[in-house]
mmCIF file of C-alpha atoms in Angstrom:
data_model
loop_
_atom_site.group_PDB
_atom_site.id
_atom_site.type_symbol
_atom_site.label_atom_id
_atom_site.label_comp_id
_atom_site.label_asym_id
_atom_site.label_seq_id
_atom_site.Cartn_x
_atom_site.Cartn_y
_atom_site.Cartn_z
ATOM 1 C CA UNK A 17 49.196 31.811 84.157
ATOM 2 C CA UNK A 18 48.394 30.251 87.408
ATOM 3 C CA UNK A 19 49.915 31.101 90.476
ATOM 4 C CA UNK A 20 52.260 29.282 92.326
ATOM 5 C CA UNK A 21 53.199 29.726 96.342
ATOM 6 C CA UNK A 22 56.749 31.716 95.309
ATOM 7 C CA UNK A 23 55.096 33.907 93.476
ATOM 8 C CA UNK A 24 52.434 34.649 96.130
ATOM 9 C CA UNK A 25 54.887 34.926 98.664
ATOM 10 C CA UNK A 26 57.352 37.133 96.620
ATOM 11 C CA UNK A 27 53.945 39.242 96.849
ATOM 12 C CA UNK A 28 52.779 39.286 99.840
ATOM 13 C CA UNK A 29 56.878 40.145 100.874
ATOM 14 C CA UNK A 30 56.711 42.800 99.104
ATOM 15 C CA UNK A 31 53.701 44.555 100.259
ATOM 16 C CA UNK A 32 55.086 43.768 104.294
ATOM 17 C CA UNK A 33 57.376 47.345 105.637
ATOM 18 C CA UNK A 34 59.991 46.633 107.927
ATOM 19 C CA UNK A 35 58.386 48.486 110.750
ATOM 20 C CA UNK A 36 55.295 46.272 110.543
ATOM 21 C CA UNK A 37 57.705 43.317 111.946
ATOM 22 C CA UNK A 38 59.565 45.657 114.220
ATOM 23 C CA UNK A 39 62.338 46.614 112.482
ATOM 24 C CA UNK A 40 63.802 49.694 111.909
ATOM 25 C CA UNK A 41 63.769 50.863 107.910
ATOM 26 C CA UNK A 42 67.082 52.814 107.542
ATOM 27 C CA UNK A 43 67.806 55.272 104.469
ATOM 28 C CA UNK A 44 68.896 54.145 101.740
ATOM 29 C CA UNK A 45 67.127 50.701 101.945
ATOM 30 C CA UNK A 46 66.636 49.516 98.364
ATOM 31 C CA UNK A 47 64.137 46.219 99.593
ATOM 32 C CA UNK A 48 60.346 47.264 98.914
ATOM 33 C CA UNK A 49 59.077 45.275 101.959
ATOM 34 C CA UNK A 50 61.060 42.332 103.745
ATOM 35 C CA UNK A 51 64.127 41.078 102.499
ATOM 36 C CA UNK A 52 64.521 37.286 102.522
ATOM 37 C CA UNK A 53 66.964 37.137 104.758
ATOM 38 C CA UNK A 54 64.640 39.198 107.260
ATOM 39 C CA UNK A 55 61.091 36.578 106.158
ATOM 40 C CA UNK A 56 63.302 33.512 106.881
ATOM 41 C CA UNK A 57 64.296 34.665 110.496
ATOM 42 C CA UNK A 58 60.875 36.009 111.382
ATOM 43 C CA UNK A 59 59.433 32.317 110.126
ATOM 44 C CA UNK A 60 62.611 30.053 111.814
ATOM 45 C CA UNK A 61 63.522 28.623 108.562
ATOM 46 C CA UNK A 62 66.659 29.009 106.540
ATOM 47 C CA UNK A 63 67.518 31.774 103.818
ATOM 48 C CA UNK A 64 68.450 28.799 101.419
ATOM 49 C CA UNK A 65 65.066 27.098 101.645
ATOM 50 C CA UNK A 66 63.179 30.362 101.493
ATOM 51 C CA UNK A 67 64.896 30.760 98.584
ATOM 52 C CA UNK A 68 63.762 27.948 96.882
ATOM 53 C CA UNK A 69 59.982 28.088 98.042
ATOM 54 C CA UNK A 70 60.427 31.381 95.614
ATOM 55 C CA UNK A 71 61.725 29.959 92.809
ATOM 56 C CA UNK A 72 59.637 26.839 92.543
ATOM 57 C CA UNK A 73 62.391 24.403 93.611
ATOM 58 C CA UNK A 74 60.973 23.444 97.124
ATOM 59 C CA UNK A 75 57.950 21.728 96.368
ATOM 60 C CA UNK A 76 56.403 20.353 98.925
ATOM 61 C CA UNK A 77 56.486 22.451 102.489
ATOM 62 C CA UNK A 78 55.105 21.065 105.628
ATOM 63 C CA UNK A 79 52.055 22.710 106.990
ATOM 64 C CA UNK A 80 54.139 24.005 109.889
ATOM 65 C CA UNK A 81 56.424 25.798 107.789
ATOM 66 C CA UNK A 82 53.357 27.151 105.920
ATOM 67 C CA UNK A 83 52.117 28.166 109.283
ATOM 68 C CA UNK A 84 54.896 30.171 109.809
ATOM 69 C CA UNK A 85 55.038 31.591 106.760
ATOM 70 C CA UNK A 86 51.713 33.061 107.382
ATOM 71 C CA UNK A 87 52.046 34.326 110.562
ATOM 72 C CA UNK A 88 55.622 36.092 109.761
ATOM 73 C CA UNK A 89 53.870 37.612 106.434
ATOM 74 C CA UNK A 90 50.262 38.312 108.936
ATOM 75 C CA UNK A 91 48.525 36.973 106.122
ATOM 76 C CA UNK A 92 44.694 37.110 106.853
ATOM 77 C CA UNK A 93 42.640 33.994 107.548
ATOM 78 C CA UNK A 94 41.696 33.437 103.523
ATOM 79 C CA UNK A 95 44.870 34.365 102.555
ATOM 80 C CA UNK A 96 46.727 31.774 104.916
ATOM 81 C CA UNK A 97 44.015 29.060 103.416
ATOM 82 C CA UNK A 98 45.447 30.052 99.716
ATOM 83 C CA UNK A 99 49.151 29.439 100.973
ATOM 84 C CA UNK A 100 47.816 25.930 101.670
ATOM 85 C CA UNK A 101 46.075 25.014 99.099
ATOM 86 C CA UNK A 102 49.047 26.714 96.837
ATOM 87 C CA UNK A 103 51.293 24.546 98.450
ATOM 88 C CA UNK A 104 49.400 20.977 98.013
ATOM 89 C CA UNK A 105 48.233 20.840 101.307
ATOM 90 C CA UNK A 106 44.215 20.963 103.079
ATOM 91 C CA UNK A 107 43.855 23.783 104.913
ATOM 92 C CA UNK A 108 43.275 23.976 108.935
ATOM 93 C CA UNK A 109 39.690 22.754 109.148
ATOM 94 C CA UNK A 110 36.688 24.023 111.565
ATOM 95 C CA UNK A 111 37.014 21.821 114.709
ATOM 96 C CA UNK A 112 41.002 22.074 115.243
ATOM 97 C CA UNK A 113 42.890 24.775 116.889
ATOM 98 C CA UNK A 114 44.354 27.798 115.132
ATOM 99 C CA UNK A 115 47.927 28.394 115.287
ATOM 100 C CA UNK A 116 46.939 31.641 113.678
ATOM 101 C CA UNK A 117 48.393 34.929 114.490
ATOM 102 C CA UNK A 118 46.288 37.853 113.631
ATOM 103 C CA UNK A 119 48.548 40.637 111.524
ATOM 104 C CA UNK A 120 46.767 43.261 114.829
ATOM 105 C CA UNK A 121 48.259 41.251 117.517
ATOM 106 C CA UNK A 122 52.075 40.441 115.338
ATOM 107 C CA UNK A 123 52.422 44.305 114.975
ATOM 108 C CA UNK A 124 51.146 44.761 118.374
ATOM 109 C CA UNK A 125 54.296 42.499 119.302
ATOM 110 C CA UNK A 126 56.157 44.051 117.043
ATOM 111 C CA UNK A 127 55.851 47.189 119.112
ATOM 112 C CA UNK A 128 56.242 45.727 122.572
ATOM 113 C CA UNK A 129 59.691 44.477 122.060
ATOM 114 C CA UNK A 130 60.605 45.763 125.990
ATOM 115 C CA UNK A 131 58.216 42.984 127.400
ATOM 116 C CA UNK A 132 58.371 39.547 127.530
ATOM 117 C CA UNK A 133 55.132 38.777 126.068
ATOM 118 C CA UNK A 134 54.261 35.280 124.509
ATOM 119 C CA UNK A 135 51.630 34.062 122.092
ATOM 120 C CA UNK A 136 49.879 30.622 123.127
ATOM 121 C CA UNK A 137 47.297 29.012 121.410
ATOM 122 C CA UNK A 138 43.953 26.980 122.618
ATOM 123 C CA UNK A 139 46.009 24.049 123.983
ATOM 124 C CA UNK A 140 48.560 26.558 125.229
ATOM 125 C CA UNK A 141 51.216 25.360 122.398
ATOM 126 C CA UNK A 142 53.447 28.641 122.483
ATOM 127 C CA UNK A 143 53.921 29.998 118.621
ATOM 128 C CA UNK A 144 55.880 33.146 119.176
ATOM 129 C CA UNK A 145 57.245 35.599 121.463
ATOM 130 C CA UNK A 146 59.364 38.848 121.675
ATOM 131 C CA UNK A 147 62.841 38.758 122.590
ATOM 132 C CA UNK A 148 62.162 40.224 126.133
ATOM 133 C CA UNK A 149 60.434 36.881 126.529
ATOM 134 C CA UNK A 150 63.968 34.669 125.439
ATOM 135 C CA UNK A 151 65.947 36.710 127.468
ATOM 136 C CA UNK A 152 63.918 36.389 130.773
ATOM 137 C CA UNK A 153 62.952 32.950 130.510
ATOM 138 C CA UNK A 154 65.202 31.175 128.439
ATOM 139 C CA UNK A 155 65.217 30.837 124.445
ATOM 140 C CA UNK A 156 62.424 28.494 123.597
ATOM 141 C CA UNK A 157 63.823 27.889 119.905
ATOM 142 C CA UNK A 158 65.857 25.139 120.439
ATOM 143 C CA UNK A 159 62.199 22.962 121.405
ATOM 144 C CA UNK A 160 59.961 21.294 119.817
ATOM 145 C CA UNK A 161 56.576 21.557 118.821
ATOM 146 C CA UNK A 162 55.524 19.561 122.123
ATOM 147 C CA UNK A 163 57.338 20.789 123.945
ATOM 148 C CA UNK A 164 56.418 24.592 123.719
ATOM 149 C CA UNK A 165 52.951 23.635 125.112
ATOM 150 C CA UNK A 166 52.736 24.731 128.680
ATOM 151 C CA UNK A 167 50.410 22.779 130.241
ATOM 152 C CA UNK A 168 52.753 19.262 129.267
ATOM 153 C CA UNK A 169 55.346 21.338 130.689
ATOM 154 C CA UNK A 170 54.038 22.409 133.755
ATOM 155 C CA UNK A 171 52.434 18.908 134.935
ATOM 156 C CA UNK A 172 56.197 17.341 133.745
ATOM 157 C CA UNK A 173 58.928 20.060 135.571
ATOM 158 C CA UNK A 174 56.129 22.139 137.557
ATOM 159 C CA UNK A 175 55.698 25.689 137.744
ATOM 160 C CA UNK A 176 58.832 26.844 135.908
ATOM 161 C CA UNK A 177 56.906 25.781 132.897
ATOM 162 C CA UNK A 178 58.566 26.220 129.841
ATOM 163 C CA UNK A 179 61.102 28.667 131.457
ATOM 164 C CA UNK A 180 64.850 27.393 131.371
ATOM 165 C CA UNK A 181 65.443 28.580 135.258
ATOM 166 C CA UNK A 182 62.820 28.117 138.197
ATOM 167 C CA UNK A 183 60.220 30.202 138.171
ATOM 168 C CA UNK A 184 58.456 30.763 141.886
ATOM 169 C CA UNK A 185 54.853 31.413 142.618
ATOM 170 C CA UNK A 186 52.076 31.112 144.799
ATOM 171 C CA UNK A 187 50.014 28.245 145.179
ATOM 172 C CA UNK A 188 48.447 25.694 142.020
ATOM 173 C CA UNK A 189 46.133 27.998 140.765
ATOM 174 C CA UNK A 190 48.189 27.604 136.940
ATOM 175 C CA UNK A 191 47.420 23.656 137.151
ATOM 176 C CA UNK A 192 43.886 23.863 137.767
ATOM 177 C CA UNK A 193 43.135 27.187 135.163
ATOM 178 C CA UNK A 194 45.186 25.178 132.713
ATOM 179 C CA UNK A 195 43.013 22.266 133.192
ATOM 180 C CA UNK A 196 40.103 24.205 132.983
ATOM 181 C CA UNK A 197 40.990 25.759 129.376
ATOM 182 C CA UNK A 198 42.361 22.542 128.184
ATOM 183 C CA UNK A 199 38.433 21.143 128.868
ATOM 184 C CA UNK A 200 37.057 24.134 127.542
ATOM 185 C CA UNK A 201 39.299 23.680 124.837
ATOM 186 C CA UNK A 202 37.789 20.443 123.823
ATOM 187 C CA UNK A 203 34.531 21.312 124.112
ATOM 188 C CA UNK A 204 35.442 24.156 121.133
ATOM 189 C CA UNK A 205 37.678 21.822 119.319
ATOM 190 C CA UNK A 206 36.433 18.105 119.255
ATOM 191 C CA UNK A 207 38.172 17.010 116.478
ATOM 192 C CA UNK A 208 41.739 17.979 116.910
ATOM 193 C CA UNK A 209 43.440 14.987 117.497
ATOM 194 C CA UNK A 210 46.693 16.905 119.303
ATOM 195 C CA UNK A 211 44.221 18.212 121.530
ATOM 196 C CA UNK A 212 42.560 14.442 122.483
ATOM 197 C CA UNK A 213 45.891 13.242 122.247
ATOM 198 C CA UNK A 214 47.702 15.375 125.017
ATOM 199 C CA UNK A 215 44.373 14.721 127.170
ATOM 200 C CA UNK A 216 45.100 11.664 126.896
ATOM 201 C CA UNK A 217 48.764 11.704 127.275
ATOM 202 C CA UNK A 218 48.504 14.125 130.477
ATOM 203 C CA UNK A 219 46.190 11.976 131.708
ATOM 204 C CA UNK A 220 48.384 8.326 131.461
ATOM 205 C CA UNK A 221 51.739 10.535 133.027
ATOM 206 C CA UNK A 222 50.388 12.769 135.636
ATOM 207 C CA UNK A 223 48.535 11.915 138.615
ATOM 208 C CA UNK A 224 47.292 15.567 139.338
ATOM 209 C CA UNK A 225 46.341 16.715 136.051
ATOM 210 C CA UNK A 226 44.268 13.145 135.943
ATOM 211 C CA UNK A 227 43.002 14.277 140.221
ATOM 212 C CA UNK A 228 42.312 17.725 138.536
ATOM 213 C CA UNK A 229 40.857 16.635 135.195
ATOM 214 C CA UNK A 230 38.169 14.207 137.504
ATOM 215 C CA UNK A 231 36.963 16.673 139.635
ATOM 216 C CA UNK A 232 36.117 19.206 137.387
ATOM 217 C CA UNK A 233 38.631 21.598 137.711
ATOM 218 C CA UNK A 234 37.835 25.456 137.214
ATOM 219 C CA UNK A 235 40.017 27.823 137.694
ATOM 220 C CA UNK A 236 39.508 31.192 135.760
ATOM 221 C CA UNK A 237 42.996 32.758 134.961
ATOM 222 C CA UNK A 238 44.109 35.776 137.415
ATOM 223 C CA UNK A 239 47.015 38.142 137.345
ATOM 224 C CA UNK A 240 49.677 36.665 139.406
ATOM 225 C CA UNK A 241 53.014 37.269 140.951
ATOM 226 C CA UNK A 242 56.035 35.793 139.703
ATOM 227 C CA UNK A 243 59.485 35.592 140.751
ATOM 228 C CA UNK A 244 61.582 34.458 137.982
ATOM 229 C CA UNK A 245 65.554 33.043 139.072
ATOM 230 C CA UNK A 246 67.408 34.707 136.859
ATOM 231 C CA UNK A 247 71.390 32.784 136.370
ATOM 232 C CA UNK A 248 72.478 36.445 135.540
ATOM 233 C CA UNK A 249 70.917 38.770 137.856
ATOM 234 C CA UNK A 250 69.489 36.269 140.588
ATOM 235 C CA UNK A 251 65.637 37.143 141.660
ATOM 236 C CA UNK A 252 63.737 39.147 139.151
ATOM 237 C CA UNK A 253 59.652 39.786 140.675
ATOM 238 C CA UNK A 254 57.929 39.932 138.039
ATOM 239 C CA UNK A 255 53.466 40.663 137.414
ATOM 240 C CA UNK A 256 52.038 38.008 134.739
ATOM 241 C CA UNK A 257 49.092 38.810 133.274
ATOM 242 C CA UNK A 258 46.869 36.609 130.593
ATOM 243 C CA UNK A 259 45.272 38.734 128.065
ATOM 244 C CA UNK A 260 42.676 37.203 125.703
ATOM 245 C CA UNK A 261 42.114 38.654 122.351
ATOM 246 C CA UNK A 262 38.500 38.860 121.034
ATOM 247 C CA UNK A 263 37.688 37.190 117.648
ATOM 248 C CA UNK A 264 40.665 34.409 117.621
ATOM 249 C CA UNK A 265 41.256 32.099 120.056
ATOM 250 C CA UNK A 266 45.113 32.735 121.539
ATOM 251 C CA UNK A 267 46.429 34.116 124.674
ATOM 252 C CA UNK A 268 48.275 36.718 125.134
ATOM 253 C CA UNK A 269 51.209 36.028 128.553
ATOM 254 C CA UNK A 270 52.936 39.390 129.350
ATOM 255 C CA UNK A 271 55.345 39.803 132.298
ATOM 256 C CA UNK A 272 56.124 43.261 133.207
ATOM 257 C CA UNK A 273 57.835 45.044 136.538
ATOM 258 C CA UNK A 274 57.220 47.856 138.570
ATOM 259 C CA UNK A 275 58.665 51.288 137.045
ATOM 260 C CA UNK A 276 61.788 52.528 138.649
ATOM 261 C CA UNK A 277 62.080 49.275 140.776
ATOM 262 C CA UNK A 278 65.125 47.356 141.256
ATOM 263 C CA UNK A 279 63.559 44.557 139.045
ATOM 264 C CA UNK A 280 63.022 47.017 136.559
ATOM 265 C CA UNK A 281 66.837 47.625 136.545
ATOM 266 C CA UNK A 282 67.397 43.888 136.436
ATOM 267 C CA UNK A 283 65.381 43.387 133.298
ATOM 268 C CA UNK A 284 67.004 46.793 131.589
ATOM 269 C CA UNK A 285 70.330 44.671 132.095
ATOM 270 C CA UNK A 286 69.302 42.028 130.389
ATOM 271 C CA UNK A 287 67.704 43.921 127.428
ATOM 272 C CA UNK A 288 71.226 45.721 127.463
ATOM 273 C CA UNK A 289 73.462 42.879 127.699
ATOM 274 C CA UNK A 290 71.619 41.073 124.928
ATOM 275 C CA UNK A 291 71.582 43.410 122.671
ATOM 276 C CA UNK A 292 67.907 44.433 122.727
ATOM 277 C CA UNK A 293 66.765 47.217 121.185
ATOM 278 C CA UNK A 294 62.824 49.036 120.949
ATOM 279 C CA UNK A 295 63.660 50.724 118.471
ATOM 280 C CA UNK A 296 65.857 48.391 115.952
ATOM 281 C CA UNK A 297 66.041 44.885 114.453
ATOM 282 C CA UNK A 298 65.197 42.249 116.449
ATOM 283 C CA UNK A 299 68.002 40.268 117.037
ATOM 284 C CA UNK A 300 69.053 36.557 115.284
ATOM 285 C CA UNK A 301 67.244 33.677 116.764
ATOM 286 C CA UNK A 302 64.738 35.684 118.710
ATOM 287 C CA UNK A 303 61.901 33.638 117.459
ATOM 288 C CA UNK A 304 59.023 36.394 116.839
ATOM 289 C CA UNK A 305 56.457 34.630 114.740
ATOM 290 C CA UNK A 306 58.968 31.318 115.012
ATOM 291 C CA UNK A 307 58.212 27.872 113.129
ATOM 292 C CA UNK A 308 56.571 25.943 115.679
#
């Protein structure tokens, strides 16, 4: 009998433990691996409609809901391909940019629920983040796929970015690394037409990414200092560092703050107030591994 994609993903459900996603497996749990209701929250789709990708009656899902599928089951590169091809569609060819999350770095996240660490991919698209992340910047679920990517965001509202409140730094050394990595980008991925296309775009709206873009910009990313405006607790100071991981091509953007400082108490009110827990389920909406 040939397989179709609910029966794969009924599999690879199964075989996922709650603690591989961050969540806290309680006695008396009768669910193998993930529970539905926990897959569609991790992928941003509805319980309903993963519902019916199992039992045959959704047909034909988008490749961005595949996506998501994949990275909230941390299906491996071959196995992500199969969910494709299961589900009528071609999978991402050589030449475009991954908006694959290896399974190492998802239950790395999974772990480092206390920081606000996001996931961005060649063209600095976010696709997922912990809840630190929402609560210190602002919930990116409500966006859209365009307008998670940082580098439209940045040359459109400035350095805030994709944050919901201003974000202060230092200088424009973002716009020109940005710049930088979207050309190196290209040079990796010459075919992907969102890629050429936001070039493009940038290029027709901003004057400085064009000024940057002309001259060549370089601009290798550095740890910098942030100071995030926070509407509940005013100022919070915060280090950002951009971590690279080797074998995929995404980025790895992780704020953290000084132990025992007062912006360290700042942040532990927000965990608090939002119902953030280390050590438990992550909560509704929170958008770890989120459709893009």
């Amino acid at each position: 009998m040939d397989e179709t994609l609910g029966t794969a993903l009924r599999r690879w459900r199964d075989r996922l433990s709650p603690t591989d996603v961050g969540r806290t497996s309680r006695p008396g749990r009768r669910a193998v691996g993930l529970r539905r209701e926990e897959l569609a929250e991790l992928a941003g789709l509805s319980v309903d409609y993963v519902v019916r990708l199992e039992q045959g009656r959704a047909t034909s899902p988008s490749a961005q809901v595949v996506a998501s599928l994949a990275r909230a089951l941390q299906l491996q590169p071959v196995e992500r391909d199969h969910a494709y091809r299961l589900a009528g569609l071609l999978p991402p060819q050589e030449g475009t940019i991954s908006t694959h999350v290896p399974a190492g770095v998802q239950r790395m996240l999974a772990r480092l629920g206390e920081f606000p660490v996001g996931v961005f991919s060649a063209d600095w698209t976010l696709l997922s983040w912990t809840p630190a992340w929402a609560v210190l910047l602002g919930d990116p679920s409500a966006r859209s796929h365009d307008q998670r990517n940082l580098v439209r965001a940045v040359f459109a509202a400035g350095p805030s970015g994709l944050a919901a409140w201003p974000v202060l730094q230092d200088g424009d050394a973002l716009d020109a690394a940005l710049v930088a990595d979207l050309r190196t980008a290209l040079v990796a991925y010459p075919r992907d037409r969102g890629l050429l296309g936001l070039v493009e775009e940038l290029r027709s709206t901003s004057a400085e990414f064009t000024r940057l873009w002309d001259e060549g910009a370089v601009g290798p990313h550095v740890s910098s200092r942030k100071t995030v405006v926070h509407p509940q607790v005013g100022e919070v100071v915060c280090d950002c560092d951009v971590l690279t991981v080797p074998g995929c091509d995404v980025r790895l953007v992780v704020y953290t703050v000084a132990a025992g400082s007062p912006d360290a108490e700042k942040l532990e009110f927000l965990r608090v107030t939002n119902g953030l827990r280390t050590d438990g389920p992550l909560p509704p909406g929170s958008g770890l591994f989120s459709t893009p």
